[in-house]
Structure formats: structure tokens, C-alpha cells
GROMACS .gro file of C-alpha atoms in nm:
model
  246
    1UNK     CA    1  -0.939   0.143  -2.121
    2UNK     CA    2  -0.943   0.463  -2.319
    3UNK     CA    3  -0.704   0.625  -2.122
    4UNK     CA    4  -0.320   0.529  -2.214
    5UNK     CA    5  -0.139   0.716  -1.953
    6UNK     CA    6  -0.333   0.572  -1.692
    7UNK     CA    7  -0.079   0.257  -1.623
    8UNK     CA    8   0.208   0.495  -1.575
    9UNK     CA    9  -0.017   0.784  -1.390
   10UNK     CA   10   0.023   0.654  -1.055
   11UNK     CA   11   0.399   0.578  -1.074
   12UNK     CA   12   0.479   0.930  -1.185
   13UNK     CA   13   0.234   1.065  -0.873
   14UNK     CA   14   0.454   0.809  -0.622
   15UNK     CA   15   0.733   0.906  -0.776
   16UNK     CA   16   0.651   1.271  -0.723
   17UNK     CA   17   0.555   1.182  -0.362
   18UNK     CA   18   0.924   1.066  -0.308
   19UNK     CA   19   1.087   1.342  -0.450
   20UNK     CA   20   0.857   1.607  -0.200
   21UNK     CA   21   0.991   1.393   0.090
   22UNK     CA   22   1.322   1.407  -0.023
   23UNK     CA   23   1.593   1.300   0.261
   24UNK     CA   24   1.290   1.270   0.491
   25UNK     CA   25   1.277   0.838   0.434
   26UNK     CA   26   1.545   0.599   0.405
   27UNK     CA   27   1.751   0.558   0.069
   28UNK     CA   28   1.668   0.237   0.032
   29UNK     CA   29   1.292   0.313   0.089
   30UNK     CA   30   1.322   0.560  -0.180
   31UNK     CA   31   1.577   0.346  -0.392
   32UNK     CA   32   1.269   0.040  -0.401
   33UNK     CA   33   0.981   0.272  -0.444
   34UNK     CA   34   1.145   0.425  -0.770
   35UNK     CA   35   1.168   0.035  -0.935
   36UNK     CA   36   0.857  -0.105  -0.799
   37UNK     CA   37   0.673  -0.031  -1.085
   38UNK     CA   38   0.888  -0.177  -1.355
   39UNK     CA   39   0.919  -0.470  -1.127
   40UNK     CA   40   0.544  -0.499  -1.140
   41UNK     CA   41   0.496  -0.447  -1.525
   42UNK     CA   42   0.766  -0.742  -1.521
   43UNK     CA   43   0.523  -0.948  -1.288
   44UNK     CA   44   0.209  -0.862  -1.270
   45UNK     CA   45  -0.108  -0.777  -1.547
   46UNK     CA   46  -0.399  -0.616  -1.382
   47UNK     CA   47  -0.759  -0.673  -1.530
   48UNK     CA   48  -1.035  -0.451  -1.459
   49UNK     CA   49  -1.401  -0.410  -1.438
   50UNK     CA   50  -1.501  -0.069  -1.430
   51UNK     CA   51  -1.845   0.107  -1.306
   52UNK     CA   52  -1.960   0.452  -1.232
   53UNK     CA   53  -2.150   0.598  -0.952
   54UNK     CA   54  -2.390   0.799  -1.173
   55UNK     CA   55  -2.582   0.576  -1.452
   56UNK     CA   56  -2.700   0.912  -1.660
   57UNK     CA   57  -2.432   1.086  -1.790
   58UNK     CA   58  -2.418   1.202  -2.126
   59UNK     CA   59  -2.003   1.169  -2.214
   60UNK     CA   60  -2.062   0.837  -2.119
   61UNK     CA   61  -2.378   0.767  -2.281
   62UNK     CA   62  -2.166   0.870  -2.633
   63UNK     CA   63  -1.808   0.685  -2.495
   64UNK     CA   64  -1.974   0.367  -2.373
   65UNK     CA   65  -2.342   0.341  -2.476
   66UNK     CA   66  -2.393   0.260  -2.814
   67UNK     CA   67  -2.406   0.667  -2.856
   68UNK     CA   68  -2.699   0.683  -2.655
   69UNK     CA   69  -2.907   0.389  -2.791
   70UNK     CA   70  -2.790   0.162  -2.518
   71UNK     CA   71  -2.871   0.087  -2.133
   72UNK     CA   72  -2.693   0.150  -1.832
   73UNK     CA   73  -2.718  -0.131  -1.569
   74UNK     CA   74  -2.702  -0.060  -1.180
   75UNK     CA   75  -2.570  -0.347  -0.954
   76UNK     CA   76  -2.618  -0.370  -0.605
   77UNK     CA   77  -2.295  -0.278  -0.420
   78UNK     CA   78  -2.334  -0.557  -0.154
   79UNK     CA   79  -2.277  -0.787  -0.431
   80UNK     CA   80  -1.974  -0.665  -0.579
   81UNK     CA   81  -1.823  -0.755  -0.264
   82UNK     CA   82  -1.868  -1.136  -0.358
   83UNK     CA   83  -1.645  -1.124  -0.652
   84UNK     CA   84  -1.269  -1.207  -0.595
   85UNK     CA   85  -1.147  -0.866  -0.669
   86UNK     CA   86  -1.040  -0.531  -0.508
   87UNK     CA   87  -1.293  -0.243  -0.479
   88UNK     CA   88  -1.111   0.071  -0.575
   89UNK     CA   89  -1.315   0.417  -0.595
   90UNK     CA   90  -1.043   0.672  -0.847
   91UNK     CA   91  -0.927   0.954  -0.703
   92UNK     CA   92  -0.889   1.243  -0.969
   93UNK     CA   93  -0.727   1.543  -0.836
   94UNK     CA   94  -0.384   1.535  -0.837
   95UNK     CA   95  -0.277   1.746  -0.504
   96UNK     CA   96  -0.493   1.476  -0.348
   97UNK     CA   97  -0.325   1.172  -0.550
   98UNK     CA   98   0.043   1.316  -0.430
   99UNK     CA   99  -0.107   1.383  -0.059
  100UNK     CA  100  -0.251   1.035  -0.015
  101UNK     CA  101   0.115   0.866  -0.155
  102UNK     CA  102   0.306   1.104   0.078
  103UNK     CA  103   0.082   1.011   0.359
  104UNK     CA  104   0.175   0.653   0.282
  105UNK     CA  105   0.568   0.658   0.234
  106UNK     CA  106   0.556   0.812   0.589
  107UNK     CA  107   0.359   0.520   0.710
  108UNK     CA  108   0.620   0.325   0.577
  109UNK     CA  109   0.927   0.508   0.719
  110UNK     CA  110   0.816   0.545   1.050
  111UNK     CA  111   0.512   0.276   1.114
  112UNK     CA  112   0.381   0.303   1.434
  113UNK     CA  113   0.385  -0.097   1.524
  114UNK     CA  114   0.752  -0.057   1.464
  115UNK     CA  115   1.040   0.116   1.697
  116UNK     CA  116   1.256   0.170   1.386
  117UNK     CA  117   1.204   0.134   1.009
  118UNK     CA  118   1.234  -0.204   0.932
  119UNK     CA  119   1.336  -0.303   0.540
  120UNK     CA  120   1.213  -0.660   0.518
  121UNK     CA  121   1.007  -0.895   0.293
  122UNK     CA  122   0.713  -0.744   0.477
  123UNK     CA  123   0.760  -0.400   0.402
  124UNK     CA  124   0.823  -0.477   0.024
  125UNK     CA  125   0.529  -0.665   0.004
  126UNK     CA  126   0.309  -0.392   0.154
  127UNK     CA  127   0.483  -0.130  -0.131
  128UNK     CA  128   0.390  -0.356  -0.416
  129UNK     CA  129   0.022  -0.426  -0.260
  130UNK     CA  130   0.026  -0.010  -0.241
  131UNK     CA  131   0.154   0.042  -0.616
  132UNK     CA  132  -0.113  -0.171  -0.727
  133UNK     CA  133  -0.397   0.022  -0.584
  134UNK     CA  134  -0.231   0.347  -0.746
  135UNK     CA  135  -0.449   0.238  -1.076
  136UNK     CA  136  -0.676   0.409  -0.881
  137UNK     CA  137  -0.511   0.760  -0.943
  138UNK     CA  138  -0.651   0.885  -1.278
  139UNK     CA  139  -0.586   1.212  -1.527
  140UNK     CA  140  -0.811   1.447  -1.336
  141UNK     CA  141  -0.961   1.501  -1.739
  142UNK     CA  142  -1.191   1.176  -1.653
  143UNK     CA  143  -1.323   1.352  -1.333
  144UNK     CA  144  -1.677   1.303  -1.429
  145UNK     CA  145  -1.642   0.961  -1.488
  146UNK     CA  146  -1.668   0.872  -1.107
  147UNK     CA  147  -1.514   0.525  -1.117
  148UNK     CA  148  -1.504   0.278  -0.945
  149UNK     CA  149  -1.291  -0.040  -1.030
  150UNK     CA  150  -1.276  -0.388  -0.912
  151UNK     CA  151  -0.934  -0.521  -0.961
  152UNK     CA  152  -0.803  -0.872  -1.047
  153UNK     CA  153  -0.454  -0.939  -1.086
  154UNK     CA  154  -0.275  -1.183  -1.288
  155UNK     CA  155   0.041  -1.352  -1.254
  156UNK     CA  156   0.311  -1.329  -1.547
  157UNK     CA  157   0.521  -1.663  -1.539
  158UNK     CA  158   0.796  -1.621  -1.731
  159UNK     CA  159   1.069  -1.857  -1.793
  160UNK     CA  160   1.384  -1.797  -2.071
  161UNK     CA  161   1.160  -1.913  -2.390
  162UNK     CA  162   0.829  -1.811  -2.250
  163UNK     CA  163   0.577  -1.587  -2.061
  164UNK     CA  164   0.265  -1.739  -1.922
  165UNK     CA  165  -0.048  -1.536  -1.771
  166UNK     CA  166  -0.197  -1.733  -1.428
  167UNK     CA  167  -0.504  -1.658  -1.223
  168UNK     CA  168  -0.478  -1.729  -0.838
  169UNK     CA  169  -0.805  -1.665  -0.776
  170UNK     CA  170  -0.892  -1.493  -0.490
  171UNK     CA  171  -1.147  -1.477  -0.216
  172UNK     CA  172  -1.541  -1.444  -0.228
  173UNK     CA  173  -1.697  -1.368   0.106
  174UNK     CA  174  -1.440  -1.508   0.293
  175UNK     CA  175  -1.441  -1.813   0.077
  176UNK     CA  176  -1.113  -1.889  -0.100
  177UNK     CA  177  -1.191  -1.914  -0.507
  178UNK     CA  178  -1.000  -2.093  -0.768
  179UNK     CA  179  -0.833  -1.900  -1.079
  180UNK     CA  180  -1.056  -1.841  -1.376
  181UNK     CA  181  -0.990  -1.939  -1.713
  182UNK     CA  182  -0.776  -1.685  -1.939
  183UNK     CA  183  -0.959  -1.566  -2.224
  184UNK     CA  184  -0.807  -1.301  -2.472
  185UNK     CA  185  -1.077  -1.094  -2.699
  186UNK     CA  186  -0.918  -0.878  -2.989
  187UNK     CA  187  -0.877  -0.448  -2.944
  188UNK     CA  188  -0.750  -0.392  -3.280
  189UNK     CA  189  -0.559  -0.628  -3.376
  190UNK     CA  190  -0.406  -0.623  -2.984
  191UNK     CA  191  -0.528  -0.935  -2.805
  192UNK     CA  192  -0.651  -0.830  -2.439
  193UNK     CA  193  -0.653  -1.066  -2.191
  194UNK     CA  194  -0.979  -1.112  -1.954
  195UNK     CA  195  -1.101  -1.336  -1.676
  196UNK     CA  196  -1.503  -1.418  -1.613
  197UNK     CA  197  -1.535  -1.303  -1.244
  198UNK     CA  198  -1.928  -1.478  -1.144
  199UNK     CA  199  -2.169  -1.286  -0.878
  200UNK     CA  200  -2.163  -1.519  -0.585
  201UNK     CA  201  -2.574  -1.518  -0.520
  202UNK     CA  202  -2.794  -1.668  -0.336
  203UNK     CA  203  -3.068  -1.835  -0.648
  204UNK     CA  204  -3.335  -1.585  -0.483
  205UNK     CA  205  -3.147  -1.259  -0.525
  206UNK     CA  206  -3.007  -1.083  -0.857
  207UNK     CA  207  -2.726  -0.831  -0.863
  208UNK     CA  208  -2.912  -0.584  -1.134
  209UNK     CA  209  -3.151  -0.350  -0.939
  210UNK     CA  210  -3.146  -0.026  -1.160
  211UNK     CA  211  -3.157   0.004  -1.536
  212UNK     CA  212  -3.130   0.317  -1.722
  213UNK     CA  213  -3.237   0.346  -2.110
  214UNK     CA  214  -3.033   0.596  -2.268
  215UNK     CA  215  -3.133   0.933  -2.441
  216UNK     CA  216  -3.157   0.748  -2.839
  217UNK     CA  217  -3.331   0.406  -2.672
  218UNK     CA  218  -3.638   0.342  -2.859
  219UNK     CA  219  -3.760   0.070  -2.656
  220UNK     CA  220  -4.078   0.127  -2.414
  221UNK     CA  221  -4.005   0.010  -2.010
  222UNK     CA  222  -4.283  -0.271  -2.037
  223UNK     CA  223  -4.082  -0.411  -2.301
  224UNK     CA  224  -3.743  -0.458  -2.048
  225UNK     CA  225  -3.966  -0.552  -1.797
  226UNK     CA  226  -4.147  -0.801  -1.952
  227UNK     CA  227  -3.796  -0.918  -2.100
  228UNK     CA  228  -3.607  -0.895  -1.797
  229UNK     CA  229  -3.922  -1.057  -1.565
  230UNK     CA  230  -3.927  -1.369  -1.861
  231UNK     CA  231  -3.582  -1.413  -1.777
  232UNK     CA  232  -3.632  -1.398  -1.397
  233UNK     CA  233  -3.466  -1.079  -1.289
  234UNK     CA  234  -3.761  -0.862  -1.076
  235UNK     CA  235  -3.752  -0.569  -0.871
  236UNK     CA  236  -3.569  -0.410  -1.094
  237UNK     CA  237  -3.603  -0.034  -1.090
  238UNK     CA  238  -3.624   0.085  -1.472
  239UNK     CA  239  -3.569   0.479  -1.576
  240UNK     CA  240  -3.543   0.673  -1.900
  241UNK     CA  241  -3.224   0.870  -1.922
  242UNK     CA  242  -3.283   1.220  -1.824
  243UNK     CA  243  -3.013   1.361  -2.079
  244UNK     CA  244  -3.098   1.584  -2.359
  245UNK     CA  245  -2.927   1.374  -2.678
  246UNK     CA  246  -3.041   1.489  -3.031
   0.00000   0.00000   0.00000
């Protein structure tokens, strides 16, 4: 990810959020949502796939797109819901980062199943599940972006000599899925670790239904679609880019 505030953007909007509310939660509400995040870091390594709602826009054409010379693949949304990860759509703007975490750490202090605020094993669990989805609070600089993320977490087991990364898996249409493989690719010189997350599709369907060449792509549309029809992916809707790239 280009951005290298981002891991540390949504603690600093929580911990905003708990300093607004001041003496209006419990101290040891306050006291847990202040550490969750190192407590995290400690535990937990999020991967994540990211996509964008619009597939023709020129900052990402020249971030992401082989400077305009590459293509920009659409995938049906039903499908992303197969893979054993969590759909998050990034919220930018900041009032509405803090408003949304606010909104929350009320839940939390006074939730409406409950009589009284309850500080159990349930309650912690449902602050860590919340800090987790706050990678999808962004710098509102990547506004036009319009992200959306699926997120798969991995397990750091750690014992005195050594620290181990574990995938649980997850669950794929209601089915329960095994953890992937660990792979690590290099970033320089910083090796990244990934998981292969598959599309789980019936053989008749594909997940790519839109394909965008961008602005500097030299290559014709009958050539992708007799390349992508050869390699039996059909139906797929195939556009030019419409952004002026010299």
C-alpha cells in the first residue's frame, strides 16, 4: 500500500473518538480502547486486496497501470462475496471517520440488549473485530481512489524464540474454508507477506465482466477478445479508457 499512515489512521480517529466522549463511557472502556491497537499489531497482520469503484481514472491509471499502458479489470461484486474475506468500502472524510467511531463507543457503553454496560470477553472481542475494520478509515488525500477492500487476517504466533504467521481461513458462502498457504514476495528489499484467496465459481460463470484498456494501450479490443474468448472468459464487456493521457 502506498499510503504509510494508513495502519495507524484509524487508531488516531478512535482515539480521537474517545477523547470527544470524554467521561461519557466507562474508564475501563476507554482504558481498553486506547491499547487495542498495539495489542493487535502484537497479534494480528492484515492482508488486503484492494479495488475501486471507478475503472477510468487517470491518478490511477499513472499509480497502478503500467502509466497508462495497462488494463483495468472489473469483477462482478456477487463474486467477491465467495472469497473468505471482509468487504470493506473506505470512508475518507474525517468528521465522518470520528462520527461513525463515536457512534460505536456509545453502542458499546450503553448496548441496547444490555441493562448495564457489561465488560466481558464479549465486549472485547466486539472492540478488536471493530479496530480491525478501522483500515477502512483512510487520509481523505486518497478520496478519489474509491476503495474498496477485502480483508484477510492473519494470525501472529509468537512464542519466546519465534514469531509465526497462520491463516485460519475463513468462510466462502457459508462454507467454512481452510487457511491458505503463506507466501512472501519482495517490496524493496522488505518481504510482504500474501495469501492466494480463489473465486469460488460455478465452471460456467467467470468473475471478470468489464475490462478497461488504458489511455497508452496499444492493443485493438478484437485482440483481448479473441485472447480472453481462447482462454474461455466471454461476455466480457471491453472499453477504451476515456482519459486524455499524452
Amino acid at each position: 500500500m502506498n499510503d504509510f499512515t494508513e495502519t495507524h489512521w484509524g487508531e488516531k480517529i478512535l482515539n480521537d473518538a474517545v477523547d470527544r466522549l470524554g467521561d461519557k463511557i466507562p474508564d475501563e472502556l476507554a482504558s481498553y480502547l486506547r491499547q487495542v491497537f498495539p495489542e493487535l499489531r502484537e497479534n494480528l497482520l492484515p492482508t488486503v486486496c484492494c479495488f475501486s469503484r471507478d475503472g477510468d481514472v487517470l491518478s490511477q491509471w499513472r499509480a497502478y497501470g503500467h502509466d497508462g499502458s495497462g488494463y483495468a479489470i472489473g469483477f462482478a461484486i456477487d463474486e467477491m462475496h465467495s472469497v473468505p474475506a471482509r468487504p470493506l468500502e473506505i470512508l475518507y472524510e474525517t468528521d465522518d471517520q470520528i462520527r461513525e467511531a463515536e457512534e460505536y463507543v456509545k453502542h458499546l457503553a450503553a448496548p441496547p440488549d444490555l441493562s448495564i454496560f457489561s465488560f466481558d470477553e464479549d465486549c472485547k472481542k466486539k472492540i478488536r473485530t471493530f479496530a480491525s475494520d478501522l483500515c477502512a478509515f483512510k487520509n481523505p488525500g486518497f478520496r478519489e481512489e474509491l476503495e474498496i477492500r477485502l480483508v484477510h487476517m492473519l494470525l501472529v504466533d509468537r512464542t519466546q524464540n519465534q514469531r509465526k504467521l497462520r491463516s485460519v481461513g475463513g468462510y466462502s458462502k457459508d462454507k467454512e474454508i481452510e487457511g491458505s498457504e503463506i507466501k512472501f514476495r519482495n517490496s524493496n528489499s522488505t518481504p510482504v507477506a500474501f495469501v492466494d484467496l480463489k473465486f469460488d465459481l460455478d465452471p460456467t460463470e467467470k468473475p471478470i465482466k468489464k475490462l478497461y484498456l488504458g489511455p497508452r494501450n496499444k492493443s485493438s479490443i478484437s485482440s483481448i477478445q479473441n485472447f480472453l474468448g481462447t482462454n474461455g472468459v466471454h461476455n466480457v464487456e471491453i472499453r477504451k479508457s476515456e482519459t486524455s493521457y499524452g
